[in-house]
Amino acid sequence: MSYAPARDIPIAPEKSTGRSTCYYLDPIDGLIKVAESQLEFNASLRFMADRSVTRLEPQFGPVHYVNAEGLLTYKVFDQRASFDDHTKSVVSVKPLGRAAKQGTEALNRLILDQMPVEDADRVQLVTEQDLPQWANANNRLIQSVRNDHHWRCYAEMAGAAAAMKEPASIDEFAKPWGGSKTVFRTVVMLIFEGVLQQVEPGEIDDATIIANALTEEIENEGQQVQPDPFPRDHPLRRRGHRWSAVAGC
């Protein structure tokens, strides 16, 4: 089933010919940005689907450091994300096998110890294991919906979502406004904003069961519906108030 956006938006090509470069429209600042691989694009989608992210910068650097041989060199990180708690993460995005072979974790720790505090509070490694396909699909949908900037029947549906007593499928919840064919993207926006939540993890579609995110008690209480692959408070390898971590640990 096709869900048309509420308005026309600029469309950038997702891939250039002959390369894996991906272009995307960032809903946070409205700029078209570049990811140098599909994996990097998927990581970007995850940040754009996180409402606590206030800025996303692709290709952050160069960050200079002294390597294990005592030589001054530099690294360009794939991304830097800023959050609403005024912290920043620099991110390395690599296939798991390549990251293990190249010792990316150890290099990230070395760089973090030498990085200016104002550049980042933590460094993270993101691999394909942190980005399951169902989550990629949801993140891409949320990125698209955020770029609409107008959502049909938003005010009425937000009020109904806040007053929701029992879980229901998206299609059932949307019936008063023409069903999911008409307002599916508005429901997705309410999920992004934390007004609604999925009862169980999985790809968002018409049959997805949703609930009032403010009052509904999910059966597996304390379990995140969509596991956050980028934990911001993981105590692993702390360096004062700064640390490096593998996403999803």
Coordinates of C-alpha atoms in Angstrom, one line a residue, residues 102-222:
Q102 CA 41.0 -2.9 11.7
G103 CA 40.8 -2.6 15.5
T104 CA 38.3 0.3 15.3
E105 CA 37.2 0.1 18.9
A106 CA 40.8 0.5 20.2
L107 CA 41.4 3.3 17.8
N108 CA 38.3 5.1 18.9
R109 CA 39.4 4.9 22.5
L110 CA 42.8 6.3 21.6
I111 CA 41.3 9.2 19.7
L112 CA 38.7 10.0 22.4
D113 CA 41.4 10.3 25.0
Q114 CA 43.0 13.1 22.9
M115 CA 39.9 14.7 21.5
P116 CA 39.0 18.2 22.7
V117 CA 36.1 18.1 25.1
E118 CA 34.1 20.5 23.0
D119 CA 34.2 18.1 20.0
A120 CA 32.5 15.1 21.6
D121 CA 31.5 13.5 24.9
R122 CA 31.7 9.9 23.4
V123 CA 32.7 7.9 20.4
Q124 CA 30.6 5.1 19.1
L125 CA 31.0 2.2 16.6
V126 CA 27.9 1.3 14.6
T127 CA 27.7 -1.9 12.6
E128 CA 25.1 -3.7 10.6
Q129 CA 24.2 -5.7 13.8
D130 CA 22.9 -2.6 15.4
L131 CA 20.5 -1.8 12.5
P132 CA 18.0 -4.7 11.9
Q133 CA 16.0 -4.4 8.7
W134 CA 12.6 -3.8 10.4
A135 CA 14.2 -0.9 12.3
N136 CA 15.7 0.5 9.1
A137 CA 12.3 0.5 7.5
N138 CA 10.7 2.3 10.4
N139 CA 13.5 4.9 10.6
R140 CA 13.2 5.6 6.9
L141 CA 9.4 6.0 7.2
I142 CA 9.9 8.4 10.2
Q143 CA 12.5 10.4 8.3
S144 CA 10.1 10.7 5.3
V145 CA 7.1 11.6 7.6
R146 CA 9.1 14.3 9.4
N147 CA 9.9 16.0 6.1
D148 CA 6.1 16.4 5.4
H149 CA 5.9 19.3 7.9
H150 CA 2.1 19.0 7.7
W151 CA 0.0 16.0 8.8
R152 CA -3.7 15.5 8.1
C153 CA -6.0 15.8 11.1
Y154 CA -3.0 16.2 13.4
A155 CA -4.6 18.2 16.3
E156 CA -7.7 15.9 16.5
M157 CA -5.6 12.7 16.3
A158 CA -3.1 14.0 18.9
G159 CA -6.0 14.6 21.3
A160 CA -7.5 11.2 20.6
A161 CA -4.1 9.5 21.1
A162 CA -3.7 11.2 24.5
A163 CA -7.1 10.0 25.6
M164 CA -6.7 6.5 24.2
K165 CA -7.7 3.8 26.8
E166 CA -7.0 0.5 25.0
P167 CA -4.4 -0.6 22.4
A168 CA -5.7 -0.8 18.8
S169 CA -4.3 -1.3 15.4
I170 CA -3.3 1.7 13.4
D171 CA -6.1 1.1 10.9
E172 CA -8.7 0.8 13.7
F173 CA -7.4 4.0 15.5
A174 CA -7.5 5.9 12.2
K175 CA -11.0 5.0 11.2
P176 CA -12.6 8.3 12.4
W177 CA -10.3 10.2 10.0
G178 CA -10.7 8.0 6.9
G179 CA -8.5 5.0 8.0
S180 CA -4.8 4.4 7.5
K181 CA -5.0 5.2 3.8
T182 CA -5.7 8.8 4.8
V183 CA -3.8 9.4 8.0
F184 CA -1.2 6.7 8.3
R185 CA 1.6 9.2 8.2
T186 CA 0.0 11.3 11.0
V187 CA 0.0 8.2 13.2
V188 CA 3.7 7.7 12.4
M189 CA 4.4 11.3 13.4
L190 CA 2.6 10.7 16.8
I191 CA 4.7 7.6 17.3
F192 CA 7.9 9.6 16.6
E193 CA 6.8 12.4 19.0
G194 CA 6.1 9.8 21.8
V195 CA 2.4 10.4 22.0
L196 CA 1.8 6.8 20.7
Q197 CA 3.9 3.8 21.0
Q198 CA 4.1 0.3 19.4
V199 CA 3.0 -2.5 21.7
E200 CA 5.5 -4.9 20.2
P201 CA 8.7 -4.3 18.1
G202 CA 8.4 -4.7 14.4
E203 CA 7.9 -2.9 11.1
I204 CA 5.2 -0.3 11.3
D205 CA 2.2 -1.0 9.0
D206 CA -1.7 -0.8 9.1
A207 CA -1.9 -3.8 11.5
T208 CA 0.7 -2.5 14.0
I209 CA -0.8 -2.4 17.5
I210 CA -0.4 1.0 19.1
A211 CA -1.1 2.4 22.6
N212 CA -1.2 5.7 24.5
A213 CA 2.5 6.1 25.2
L214 CA 1.8 8.2 28.4
T215 CA -0.5 5.8 30.2
E216 CA -0.5 2.4 28.6
E217 CA 1.5 -0.3 30.5
I218 CA 3.3 -2.5 28.0
E219 CA 3.3 -6.2 28.9
N220 CA 7.1 -6.3 28.9
E221 CA 7.5 -3.2 31.2
G222 CA 10.8 -1.5 31.0

